[in-house]
Amino acid sequence: VLGQGGVSTGVPFVIYHGEVNTDSDGPVEVCVPFEGDVKPVGQIRLRMEPAHQEVFTRITKSQVAFPGILEAYVAVEQWASDRSMSPVGSPREIYFADWNAASDDDPACDVALPVAG
């Protein structure tokens, strides 16, 4: 939908505003960055996220599987903490690869954390 009408889109990502596990379901926000004019219709909501710095680790398609992906979240949070960086937003998964074409060993996702400091 966003790719129609002259709007260019970026790499989709998922923001986790809460835990997702057998006892909790988020909330979770599925995002597509864009350039151009878009009107919020139907299920589409528009939100401007302030500019920020992110720390991240790149993982393979096979590493995205739960619960193994949690290791990437811990690593990113620890790396930031060790450098006195504070989170300024919710953690996220950035899916830059063609998921269907990627093999299990191909880089496919960045687990990222917006930080300050």
Short mmCIF file of C-alpha atoms in Angstrom, two decimals:
data_model
loop_
_atom_site.label_atom_id
_atom_site.label_comp_id
_atom_site.label_asym_id
_atom_site.label_seq_id
_atom_site.Cartn_x
_atom_site.Cartn_y
_atom_site.Cartn_z
CA VAL A 1 0.00 0.00 0.00
CA LEU A 2 2.72 2.51 0.96
CA GLY A 3 4.76 1.77 -2.15
CA GLN A 4 1.96 3.05 -4.37
CA GLY A 5 1.50 6.65 -5.40
CA GLY A 6 5.11 7.82 -5.40
CA VAL A 7 5.91 6.97 -1.77
CA SER A 8 9.29 5.33 -1.22
CA THR A 9 9.60 2.91 1.67
CA GLY A 10 12.52 1.75 3.78
CA VAL A 11 13.38 -1.45 5.59
CA PRO A 12 10.55 -2.70 7.84
CA PHE A 13 11.13 -3.09 11.55
CA VAL A 14 9.29 -4.19 14.67
CA ILE A 15 9.38 -2.21 17.92
CA TYR A 16 8.78 -4.14 21.13
CA HIS A 17 7.18 -1.86 23.74
CA GLY A 18 6.81 -4.77 26.15
CA GLU A 19 7.84 -8.39 26.55
CA VAL A 20 6.55 -10.99 24.13
CA ASN A 21 6.53 -14.51 25.56
CA THR A 22 4.07 -17.17 26.68
CA ASP A 23 2.72 -14.83 29.39
CA SER A 24 2.77 -11.45 27.61
CA ASP A 25 2.00 -10.14 24.13
CA GLY A 26 3.66 -6.79 23.95
CA PRO A 27 2.49 -4.32 22.75
CA VAL A 28 4.32 -4.59 19.44
CA GLU A 29 4.48 -1.98 16.67
CA VAL A 30 5.19 -3.04 13.05
CA CYS A 31 6.77 -0.12 11.18
CA VAL A 32 7.70 0.87 7.64
CA PRO A 33 9.68 4.09 7.23
CA PHE A 34 8.66 6.18 4.23
CA GLU A 35 9.28 9.34 2.28
CA GLY A 36 6.41 11.10 0.57
CA ASP A 37 2.83 11.98 1.36
CA VAL A 38 0.72 9.37 3.15
CA LYS A 39 -2.68 9.77 4.74
CA PRO A 40 -3.56 7.61 7.75
CA VAL A 41 -6.41 5.40 6.51
CA GLY A 42 -7.72 2.05 7.73
CA GLN A 43 -5.11 0.29 9.85
CA ILE A 44 -2.30 2.71 8.89
CA ARG A 45 -1.10 5.06 11.64
CA LEU A 46 1.59 7.69 11.17
CA ARG A 47 4.16 8.49 13.82
CA MET A 48 7.29 10.60 13.74
CA GLU A 49 10.14 9.08 15.72
CA PRO A 50 12.78 11.55 16.90
CA ALA A 51 16.30 11.19 15.50
CA HIS A 52 18.45 9.00 17.68
CA GLN A 53 21.56 6.84 17.78
CA GLU A 54 21.20 3.05 17.83
CA VAL A 55 23.47 0.24 18.96
CA PHE A 56 22.83 -3.10 17.28
CA THR A 57 23.99 -6.59 16.57
CA ARG A 58 23.45 -8.35 13.26
CA ILE A 59 22.08 -11.89 13.38
CA THR A 60 21.38 -14.63 10.85
CA LYS A 61 17.99 -15.88 9.82
CA SER A 62 18.34 -18.95 12.05
CA GLN A 63 19.24 -16.78 15.06
CA VAL A 64 15.94 -14.91 14.78
CA ALA A 65 14.05 -17.90 16.21
CA PHE A 66 12.72 -17.53 19.76
CA PRO A 67 14.09 -18.01 22.38
CA GLY A 68 17.60 -17.82 20.84
CA ILE A 69 17.06 -14.24 19.65
CA LEU A 70 16.93 -13.16 23.30
CA GLU A 71 20.73 -13.58 23.41
CA ALA A 72 21.02 -10.75 20.86
CA TYR A 73 18.86 -8.47 23.03
CA VAL A 74 20.98 -9.22 26.09
CA ALA A 75 24.20 -8.58 24.13
CA VAL A 76 23.00 -5.21 22.80
CA GLU A 77 21.75 -4.07 26.20
CA GLN A 78 24.99 -5.17 27.88
CA TRP A 79 27.18 -3.46 25.27
CA ALA A 80 25.29 -0.19 25.75
CA SER A 81 25.36 -0.48 29.54
CA ASP A 82 29.11 -1.17 29.56
CA ARG A 83 29.60 2.14 27.72
CA SER A 84 27.23 4.11 29.99
CA MET A 85 24.64 4.49 27.23
CA SER A 86 21.01 4.78 28.29
CA PRO A 87 18.02 3.52 26.27
CA VAL A 88 15.91 6.33 24.80
CA GLY A 89 13.37 4.09 23.09
CA SER A 90 12.12 0.56 22.85
CA PRO A 91 14.25 -2.24 21.38
CA ARG A 92 13.57 -3.30 17.82
CA GLU A 93 14.23 -5.88 15.12
CA ILE A 94 15.13 -4.51 11.69
CA TYR A 95 14.48 -6.98 8.86
CA PHE A 96 16.72 -5.94 5.96
CA ALA A 97 17.01 -9.26 4.07
CA ASP A 98 14.66 -10.87 1.57
CA TRP A 99 13.32 -13.39 4.10
CA ASN A 100 12.17 -15.97 1.57
CA ALA A 101 15.46 -15.91 -0.37
CA ALA A 102 17.75 -15.90 2.70
CA SER A 103 19.32 -19.14 3.91
CA ASP A 104 19.54 -19.92 7.63
CA ASP A 105 23.16 -18.70 7.71
CA ASP A 106 22.54 -15.40 5.90
CA PRO A 107 22.49 -12.13 7.87
CA ALA A 108 18.83 -11.16 8.04
CA CYS A 109 18.07 -8.96 11.04
CA ASP A 110 19.55 -6.31 13.28
CA VAL A 111 18.50 -6.29 16.93
CA ALA A 112 18.81 -2.62 17.86
CA LEU A 113 18.36 -0.31 20.84
CA PRO A 114 18.00 3.50 20.61
CA VAL A 115 20.49 5.05 23.04
CA ALA A 116 21.90 8.31 24.37
CA GLY A 117 25.25 8.83 25.98
#
